[in-house]
mmCIF file of C-alpha atoms in Angstrom:
data_model
loop_
_atom_site.group_PDB
_atom_site.id
_atom_site.type_symbol
_atom_site.label_atom_id
_atom_site.label_comp_id
_atom_site.label_asym_id
_atom_site.label_seq_id
_atom_site.Cartn_x
_atom_site.Cartn_y
_atom_site.Cartn_z
ATOM 1 C CA MET A 1 33.898 76.650 40.232
ATOM 2 C CA ASN A 2 31.425 76.635 43.140
ATOM 3 C CA ASP A 3 33.198 75.312 46.245
ATOM 4 C CA ASP A 4 29.846 74.769 47.945
ATOM 5 C CA ARG A 5 29.004 71.984 45.525
ATOM 6 C CA THR A 6 30.155 68.412 45.986
ATOM 7 C CA GLN A 7 32.445 67.499 43.106
ATOM 8 C CA VAL A 8 31.565 64.033 41.830
ATOM 9 C CA ALA A 9 33.289 61.690 39.366
ATOM 10 C CA ILE A 10 31.495 58.586 38.095
ATOM 11 C CA ALA A 11 33.300 55.411 36.965
ATOM 12 C CA CYS A 12 31.357 52.791 34.971
ATOM 13 C CA GLN A 13 32.626 49.210 34.971
ATOM 14 C CA GLY A 14 32.312 47.069 31.840
ATOM 15 C CA GLY A 15 30.349 43.844 31.528
ATOM 16 C CA GLY A 16 28.555 43.485 28.205
ATOM 17 C CA SER A 17 24.764 43.484 28.322
ATOM 18 C CA HIS A 18 24.883 43.709 32.105
ATOM 19 C CA THR A 19 25.836 47.370 31.658
ATOM 20 C CA ALA A 20 22.187 48.052 30.829
ATOM 21 C CA PHE A 21 22.131 48.228 34.644
ATOM 22 C CA THR A 22 24.576 51.142 34.359
ATOM 23 C CA ALA A 23 22.274 52.885 31.896
ATOM 24 C CA GLY A 24 19.500 52.650 34.496
ATOM 25 C CA VAL A 25 21.797 53.964 37.227
ATOM 26 C CA LEU A 26 22.898 56.948 35.134
ATOM 27 C CA ARG A 27 19.320 57.615 34.064
ATOM 28 C CA GLU A 28 18.236 57.895 37.698
ATOM 29 C CA LEU A 29 21.271 59.918 38.788
ATOM 30 C CA LEU A 30 20.738 62.392 35.965
ATOM 31 C CA SER A 31 17.000 62.670 36.636
ATOM 32 C CA GLN A 32 17.671 63.592 40.280
ATOM 33 C CA TRP A 33 20.834 65.626 39.722
ATOM 34 C CA GLN A 34 19.278 68.965 40.653
ATOM 35 C CA THR A 35 16.652 67.726 43.102
ATOM 36 C CA GLN A 36 18.894 66.680 45.982
ATOM 37 C CA GLU A 37 19.287 68.870 49.042
ATOM 38 C CA GLU A 38 22.961 69.196 48.201
ATOM 39 C CA THR A 39 23.876 70.202 44.662
ATOM 40 C CA PHE A 40 26.470 68.137 42.832
ATOM 41 C CA GLU A 41 28.980 69.133 40.216
ATOM 42 C CA LEU A 42 29.948 66.404 37.748
ATOM 43 C CA VAL A 43 33.678 66.779 37.101
ATOM 44 C CA GLY A 44 34.383 63.536 35.248
ATOM 45 C CA ILE A 45 32.988 60.261 34.009
ATOM 46 C CA SER A 46 34.877 57.161 32.863
ATOM 47 C CA GLY A 47 34.078 53.737 31.517
ATOM 48 C CA SER A 48 35.428 50.544 30.020
ATOM 49 C CA SER A 49 33.747 48.353 27.407
ATOM 50 C CA GLY A 50 29.957 48.571 27.864
ATOM 51 C CA GLY A 51 30.607 51.054 30.653
ATOM 52 C CA ALA A 52 32.344 53.291 28.108
ATOM 53 C CA PHE A 53 29.214 53.253 25.909
ATOM 54 C CA ASN A 54 27.144 54.482 28.853
ATOM 55 C CA ALA A 55 29.689 57.043 30.031
ATOM 56 C CA LEU A 56 29.995 58.480 26.527
ATOM 57 C CA ALA A 57 26.223 58.691 25.961
ATOM 58 C CA ALA A 58 25.530 60.324 29.326
ATOM 59 C CA TRP A 59 28.474 62.717 28.943
ATOM 60 C CA TYR A 60 27.583 63.819 25.429
ATOM 61 C CA GLY A 61 23.938 64.470 26.302
ATOM 62 C CA PHE A 62 24.924 66.271 29.494
ATOM 63 C CA VAL A 63 27.424 68.663 27.872
ATOM 64 C CA THR A 64 25.350 69.394 24.747
ATOM 65 C CA GLY A 65 22.062 69.845 26.555
ATOM 66 C CA ASP A 66 21.271 68.920 30.123
ATOM 67 C CA GLU A 67 20.398 65.953 32.313
ATOM 68 C CA THR A 68 17.297 65.220 30.218
ATOM 69 C CA ARG A 69 19.329 65.090 27.012
ATOM 70 C CA GLY A 70 21.749 62.660 28.647
ATOM 71 C CA ILE A 71 18.856 60.353 29.510
ATOM 72 C CA GLU A 72 17.453 60.570 25.975
ATOM 73 C CA ILE A 73 20.745 59.534 24.366
ATOM 74 C CA LEU A 74 21.173 56.650 26.819
ATOM 75 C CA ASP A 75 17.672 55.415 26.009
ATOM 76 C CA ASP A 76 18.172 55.753 22.239
ATOM 77 C CA LEU A 77 21.516 53.942 22.383
ATOM 78 C CA TRP A 78 20.108 50.971 24.297
ATOM 79 C CA ASP A 79 17.041 50.812 22.069
ATOM 80 C CA ASP A 80 19.467 50.258 19.196
ATOM 81 C CA ILE A 81 21.565 47.714 21.114
ATOM 82 C CA ALA A 82 18.521 45.562 21.952
ATOM 83 C CA ALA A 83 17.714 42.633 19.655
ATOM 84 C CA SER A 84 14.461 44.083 18.356
ATOM 85 C CA ASN A 85 13.708 42.427 14.999
ATOM 86 C CA VAL A 86 13.036 38.737 14.378
ATOM 87 C CA ALA A 87 16.387 37.965 12.729
ATOM 88 C CA ASP A 88 18.329 39.688 15.485
ATOM 89 C CA GLN A 89 16.297 37.916 18.163
ATOM 90 C CA LEU A 90 17.057 34.538 16.596
ATOM 91 C CA PHE A 91 20.756 35.410 16.461
ATOM 92 C CA ASN A 92 20.634 36.584 20.077
ATOM 93 C CA ASP A 93 18.987 33.313 21.143
ATOM 94 C CA TRP A 94 21.778 31.369 19.456
ATOM 95 C CA VAL A 95 24.520 33.494 21.056
ATOM 96 C CA THR A 96 23.066 33.210 24.568
ATOM 97 C CA SER A 97 22.534 29.459 24.209
ATOM 98 C CA TYR A 98 26.154 29.071 23.065
ATOM 99 C CA ALA A 99 27.355 31.177 26.026
ATOM 100 C CA ARG A 100 25.387 29.066 28.507
ATOM 101 C CA LEU A 101 26.799 25.838 27.079
ATOM 102 C CA ALA A 102 30.338 27.243 27.075
ATOM 103 C CA SER A 103 30.002 28.219 30.749
ATOM 104 C CA THR A 104 29.344 24.578 31.687
ATOM 105 C CA GLY A 105 32.728 23.487 30.345
ATOM 106 C CA VAL A 106 31.335 21.744 27.264
ATOM 107 C CA GLY A 107 33.880 21.779 24.452
ATOM 108 C CA LEU A 108 32.491 23.851 21.588
ATOM 109 C CA PRO A 109 34.026 24.809 18.224
ATOM 110 C CA GLN A 110 35.669 28.217 18.161
ATOM 111 C CA VAL A 111 36.787 30.466 15.304
ATOM 112 C CA SER A 112 39.243 33.344 15.545
ATOM 113 C CA PRO A 113 37.545 36.702 14.899
ATOM 114 C CA TYR A 114 40.265 37.287 12.289
ATOM 115 C CA TYR A 115 38.727 34.485 10.231
ATOM 116 C CA SER A 116 35.095 35.287 10.995
ATOM 117 C CA PRO A 117 33.164 37.600 8.645
ATOM 118 C CA ALA A 118 30.417 37.713 11.298
ATOM 119 C CA ALA A 119 32.837 39.142 13.894
ATOM 120 C CA ARG A 120 34.024 41.842 11.490
ATOM 121 C CA TRP A 121 30.433 42.646 10.518
ATOM 122 C CA SER A 122 29.361 42.888 14.175
ATOM 123 C CA GLN A 123 32.207 45.270 14.973
ATOM 124 C CA GLY A 124 31.199 47.424 12.015
ATOM 125 C CA GLN A 125 27.622 47.443 13.275
ATOM 126 C CA LEU A 126 28.833 48.682 16.659
ATOM 127 C CA ALA A 127 30.726 51.520 14.978
ATOM 128 C CA ASP A 128 27.627 52.495 12.993
ATOM 129 C CA LEU A 129 25.512 52.374 16.147
ATOM 130 C CA LEU A 130 27.869 54.663 18.057
ATOM 131 C CA GLU A 131 28.150 57.165 15.214
ATOM 132 C CA ARG A 132 24.363 57.339 14.857
ATOM 133 C CA HIS A 133 24.105 58.757 18.361
ATOM 134 C CA ILE A 134 27.435 60.513 18.961
ATOM 135 C CA PRO A 135 28.973 63.022 16.481
ATOM 136 C CA PHE A 136 32.569 62.235 17.435
ATOM 137 C CA THR A 137 33.967 65.162 15.423
ATOM 138 C CA LYS A 138 32.300 67.530 17.901
ATOM 139 C CA ILE A 139 34.005 66.075 20.975
ATOM 140 C CA PRO A 140 37.280 68.091 20.662
ATOM 141 C CA VAL A 141 35.269 71.306 20.286
ATOM 142 C CA LEU A 142 33.168 70.496 23.339
ATOM 143 C CA CYS A 143 36.269 69.649 25.374
ATOM 144 C CA ALA A 144 37.744 73.082 24.651
ATOM 145 C CA ALA A 145 35.150 74.477 27.078
ATOM 146 C CA GLU A 146 34.944 73.743 30.793
ATOM 147 C CA VAL A 147 32.988 70.485 30.752
ATOM 148 C CA PRO A 148 33.233 67.259 32.765
ATOM 149 C CA ASN A 149 36.182 65.128 31.719
ATOM 150 C CA LEU A 150 35.557 61.962 29.691
ATOM 151 C CA VAL A 151 37.807 58.892 30.082
ATOM 152 C CA VAL A 152 37.660 55.592 28.156
ATOM 153 C CA GLY A 153 39.830 52.578 29.099
ATOM 154 C CA ALA A 154 41.478 49.930 26.894
ATOM 155 C CA VAL A 155 44.690 47.891 26.796
ATOM 156 C CA ASN A 156 47.560 48.153 24.317
ATOM 157 C CA VAL A 157 48.028 44.564 23.142
ATOM 158 C CA ASN A 158 51.506 45.171 21.696
ATOM 159 C CA ALA A 159 52.985 47.115 24.616
ATOM 160 C CA GLY A 160 51.065 45.210 27.297
ATOM 161 C CA GLU A 161 50.067 48.499 28.934
ATOM 162 C CA PHE A 162 46.854 50.024 30.193
ATOM 163 C CA VAL A 163 45.655 52.881 27.992
ATOM 164 C CA THR A 164 43.145 55.640 28.606
ATOM 165 C CA PHE A 165 41.660 57.951 26.007
ATOM 166 C CA VAL A 166 40.784 61.294 27.575
ATOM 167 C CA ASN A 167 38.487 64.030 26.265
ATOM 168 C CA GLU A 168 39.381 64.938 22.654
ATOM 169 C CA ASP A 169 41.164 61.589 22.207
ATOM 170 C CA VAL A 170 37.848 59.740 22.579
ATOM 171 C CA THR A 171 37.074 58.645 19.031
ATOM 172 C CA VAL A 172 34.811 55.922 17.697
ATOM 173 C CA ASP A 173 37.924 53.696 17.399
ATOM 174 C CA ALA A 174 38.805 54.355 21.041
ATOM 175 C CA VAL A 175 35.344 53.224 22.186
ATOM 176 C CA LEU A 176 35.459 50.195 19.866
ATOM 177 C CA ALA A 177 38.888 49.332 21.295
ATOM 178 C CA SER A 178 37.464 49.500 24.809
ATOM 179 C CA ALA A 179 34.805 46.968 23.747
ATOM 180 C CA ALA A 180 37.042 44.695 21.639
ATOM 181 C CA VAL A 181 36.593 41.487 23.616
ATOM 182 C CA PRO A 182 39.385 39.019 22.675
ATOM 183 C CA GLY A 183 37.910 36.003 20.947
ATOM 184 C CA LEU A 184 34.861 37.975 19.794
ATOM 185 C CA PHE A 185 36.384 40.942 17.946
ATOM 186 C CA GLU A 186 39.622 41.865 16.220
ATOM 187 C CA ALA A 187 41.949 44.200 18.100
ATOM 188 C CA VAL A 188 41.420 47.828 17.085
ATOM 189 C CA GLU A 189 44.407 49.645 15.585
ATOM 190 C CA ILE A 190 45.048 53.175 16.852
ATOM 191 C CA ASP A 191 48.258 55.032 15.972
ATOM 192 C CA GLY A 192 49.972 51.816 14.891
ATOM 193 C CA ASP A 193 49.169 49.855 18.060
ATOM 194 C CA HIS A 194 46.415 47.320 18.569
ATOM 195 C CA HIS A 195 43.986 47.497 21.455
ATOM 196 C CA TRP A 196 41.683 45.118 23.291
ATOM 197 C CA ASP A 197 38.809 45.414 25.698
ATOM 198 C CA GLY A 198 39.068 47.735 28.688
ATOM 199 C CA LEU A 199 37.986 44.810 30.878
ATOM 200 C CA LEU A 200 41.621 43.689 30.650
ATOM 201 C CA SER A 201 42.939 47.026 31.894
ATOM 202 C CA GLN A 202 41.377 49.593 34.216
ATOM 203 C CA ASN A 203 37.858 48.374 34.740
ATOM 204 C CA PRO A 204 36.803 51.112 35.086
ATOM 205 C CA PRO A 205 39.473 53.845 34.867
ATOM 206 C CA VAL A 206 39.818 55.517 38.263
ATOM 207 C CA GLY A 207 43.292 57.063 38.353
ATOM 208 C CA ASP A 208 42.586 59.531 35.550
ATOM 209 C CA LEU A 209 39.494 60.761 37.383
ATOM 210 C CA LEU A 210 41.650 61.631 40.404
ATOM 211 C CA SER A 211 44.140 63.690 38.388
ATOM 212 C CA LEU A 212 41.717 65.799 36.383
ATOM 213 C CA PRO A 213 42.493 69.350 35.284
ATOM 214 C CA GLY A 214 40.955 71.803 37.724
ATOM 215 C CA ASP A 215 41.115 72.951 41.299
ATOM 216 C CA ARG A 216 41.167 69.641 43.139
ATOM 217 C CA THR A 217 40.407 65.950 43.107
ATOM 218 C CA PRO A 218 36.742 64.897 43.279
ATOM 219 C CA ASP A 219 35.126 64.944 46.704
ATOM 220 C CA GLU A 220 33.318 61.723 45.860
ATOM 221 C CA LEU A 221 33.906 58.867 43.406
ATOM 222 C CA TRP A 222 30.765 56.928 42.483
ATOM 223 C CA ILE A 223 31.488 53.522 40.975
ATOM 224 C CA VAL A 224 28.883 51.568 39.062
ATOM 225 C CA GLN A 225 30.148 48.021 39.635
ATOM 226 C CA ILE A 226 28.939 45.183 37.409
ATOM 227 C CA ASN A 227 31.055 42.373 38.902
ATOM 228 C CA PRO A 228 29.923 41.623 42.484
ATOM 229 C CA GLN A 229 32.630 42.090 45.084
ATOM 230 C CA VAL A 230 31.212 39.541 47.540
ATOM 231 C CA ARG A 231 29.669 36.108 47.001
ATOM 232 C CA PRO A 232 28.567 34.377 50.234
ATOM 233 C CA GLU A 233 28.402 30.933 48.621
ATOM 234 C CA THR A 234 31.511 29.022 47.511
ATOM 235 C CA PRO A 235 31.158 27.974 43.839
ATOM 236 C CA THR A 236 31.298 24.236 43.247
ATOM 237 C CA SER A 237 30.003 23.491 39.735
ATOM 238 C CA LEU A 238 32.116 24.305 36.670
ATOM 239 C CA SER A 239 29.582 26.942 35.669
ATOM 240 C CA GLU A 240 29.662 28.598 39.105
ATOM 241 C CA ILE A 241 33.471 28.442 39.248
ATOM 242 C CA GLY A 242 33.789 30.024 35.819
ATOM 243 C CA ASP A 243 31.295 32.746 36.758
ATOM 244 C CA ARG A 244 33.100 33.674 39.977
ATOM 245 C CA ARG A 245 36.466 33.588 38.239
ATOM 246 C CA ASN A 246 35.094 36.022 35.650
ATOM 247 C CA GLU A 247 33.886 38.361 38.416
ATOM 248 C CA LEU A 248 37.172 38.282 40.329
ATOM 249 C CA ALA A 249 39.210 38.920 37.183
ATOM 250 C CA GLY A 250 36.968 41.851 36.302
ATOM 251 C CA ASN A 251 37.542 43.426 39.727
ATOM 252 C CA ILE A 252 41.337 43.037 40.006
ATOM 253 C CA SER A 253 42.296 46.429 38.572
ATOM 254 C CA LEU A 254 39.429 48.208 40.321
ATOM 255 C CA ASN A 255 40.443 46.902 43.741
ATOM 256 C CA GLN A 256 44.057 47.875 43.091
ATOM 257 C CA GLU A 257 43.104 51.422 42.125
ATOM 258 C CA LEU A 258 40.747 51.800 45.076
ATOM 259 C CA ARG A 259 43.539 50.719 47.399
ATOM 260 C CA ILE A 260 45.650 53.565 45.982
ATOM 261 C CA VAL A 261 42.791 56.006 46.636
ATOM 262 C CA GLU A 262 42.549 54.679 50.179
ATOM 263 C CA ARG A 263 46.289 55.075 50.705
ATOM 264 C CA ILE A 264 46.309 58.674 49.406
ATOM 265 C CA ASN A 265 43.381 59.495 51.694
ATOM 266 C CA GLU A 266 45.361 58.103 54.634
ATOM 267 C CA TRP A 267 48.416 60.202 53.708
ATOM 268 C CA ILE A 268 46.323 63.374 53.452
ATOM 269 C CA GLU A 269 44.511 62.753 56.729
ATOM 270 C CA SER A 270 47.768 62.037 58.565
ATOM 271 C CA GLY A 271 49.428 65.160 57.158
ATOM 272 C CA HIS A 272 52.046 63.306 55.096
ATOM 273 C CA PHE A 273 50.691 64.586 51.783
ATOM 274 C CA ASP A 274 49.796 68.261 51.613
ATOM 275 C CA HIS A 275 48.985 69.660 48.181
ATOM 276 C CA PRO A 276 46.168 72.111 47.351
ATOM 277 C CA GLU A 277 45.067 70.159 44.272
ATOM 278 C CA TYR A 278 44.505 66.941 46.211
ATOM 279 C CA THR A 279 41.772 66.319 48.754
ATOM 280 C CA THR A 280 40.430 63.118 50.233
ATOM 281 C CA THR A 281 38.001 61.295 47.958
ATOM 282 C CA GLU A 282 35.117 59.292 49.389
ATOM 283 C CA VAL A 283 34.389 56.140 47.370
ATOM 284 C CA LYS A 284 30.791 54.988 46.981
ATOM 285 C CA GLN A 285 29.617 51.971 44.984
ATOM 286 C CA ILE A 286 26.381 50.991 43.253
ATOM 287 C CA GLU A 287 26.628 47.276 42.588
ATOM 288 C CA LEU A 288 24.802 44.782 40.388
ATOM 289 C CA THR A 289 24.367 41.290 41.815
ATOM 290 C CA GLY A 290 22.722 38.006 40.939
ATOM 291 C CA TYR A 291 23.409 37.484 37.223
ATOM 292 C CA HIS A 292 25.523 34.779 35.570
ATOM 293 C CA GLN A 293 28.317 35.757 33.183
ATOM 294 C CA SER A 294 26.659 33.826 30.337
ATOM 295 C CA THR A 295 23.956 36.513 30.167
ATOM 296 C CA LYS A 296 26.505 39.257 29.463
ATOM 297 C CA LEU A 297 25.823 38.690 25.758
ATOM 298 C CA ASP A 298 22.027 38.619 26.058
ATOM 299 C CA ARG A 299 20.402 41.535 24.225
ATOM 300 C CA ASP A 300 16.804 40.485 24.762
ATOM 301 C CA PRO A 301 14.815 43.749 25.169
ATOM 302 C CA ASP A 302 12.948 42.524 28.245
ATOM 303 C CA PHE A 303 16.181 41.415 29.912
ATOM 304 C CA LEU A 304 17.877 44.750 29.192
ATOM 305 C CA GLU A 305 14.909 46.689 30.548
ATOM 306 C CA GLN A 306 14.915 44.501 33.666
ATOM 307 C CA LEU A 307 18.559 45.388 34.257
ATOM 308 C CA ALA A 308 17.937 49.086 33.601
ATOM 309 C CA ALA A 309 14.976 49.116 36.002
ATOM 310 C CA GLU A 310 17.157 47.475 38.664
ATOM 311 C CA GLY A 311 19.797 50.130 38.040
ATOM 312 C CA GLU A 312 17.247 52.887 38.562
ATOM 313 C CA GLU A 313 16.088 51.313 41.829
ATOM 314 C CA ARG A 314 19.656 50.897 43.139
ATOM 315 C CA ALA A 315 20.550 54.476 42.181
ATOM 316 C CA ALA A 316 17.438 55.867 43.882
ATOM 317 C CA ALA A 317 18.254 53.911 47.044
ATOM 318 C CA PHE A 318 21.870 55.094 46.809
ATOM 319 C CA LEU A 319 20.806 58.754 46.696
ATOM 320 C CA ASP A 320 18.343 58.239 49.547
ATOM 321 C CA ASP A 321 21.061 56.643 51.685
ATOM 322 C CA ARG A 322 23.479 59.393 50.802
ATOM 323 C CA ALA A 323 20.953 62.095 51.773
ATOM 324 C CA ALA A 324 20.306 60.292 55.062
ATOM 325 C CA ASP A 325 24.048 60.203 55.798
#
């Protein structure tokens, strides 16, 4: 391992269609990976829900090819996610209209996903989509070599505990579990336990990235954050209140984990924690802002490309700022 390189771990927050922004961020980071004045070494990448889709795609392309292959798989995956044909576009229009109405507090009929053939069909479609782009049987073989670590977050519904699937444990069921939004999809059974969306657990997983096998903790942790940390305006309408509540809930676990990182850094710097495998980790964030939660289900191709383009712009600015620092 080259000590002259900056070891970087990337954590991708979940947030439905808004994680097209993450795809744009990763696309730009990968495209510039070897063109910065300082060379980086990717030591780990994690994600929850839609963030897990992006982390997996970028990781698989990166370890089986190079940065360009990672970008290609990200692009192919999101091309498949987008509502491209007429029937899918009509369905997408209905879903987004329903989500907008629901966000206003209007009472709408709801059906449990356990009694909805459409929910079961949609979950099956997600599994097919993932397996078209990722040969999951190859992941354990790839992880036997020295490659960046892969971490996917979910929650064990039965035990009420956060769960992470690391490296060879990342299966198609693990990724589906990370994206199993309660109310939309059935919980995913793995080893006798049922799992829900990673948004309810570590969003995104951070702790596992700081205890990776290897020489030391990452020098830098780059977080792609979908839920804005700061909102200058106080929400007043039911829609605005619901949106901000969704953002705050999505950031609870992240803020808790970052506080732990901050505390460990303080202990190391003050000399109270001296261990060769642990170094201070600088946290940097690339944040999406300005979108309502009701659009987290919108798969309109133009909307997804808009988010991805914004992600590319934010990532380019992030790297420019980092180089300037």
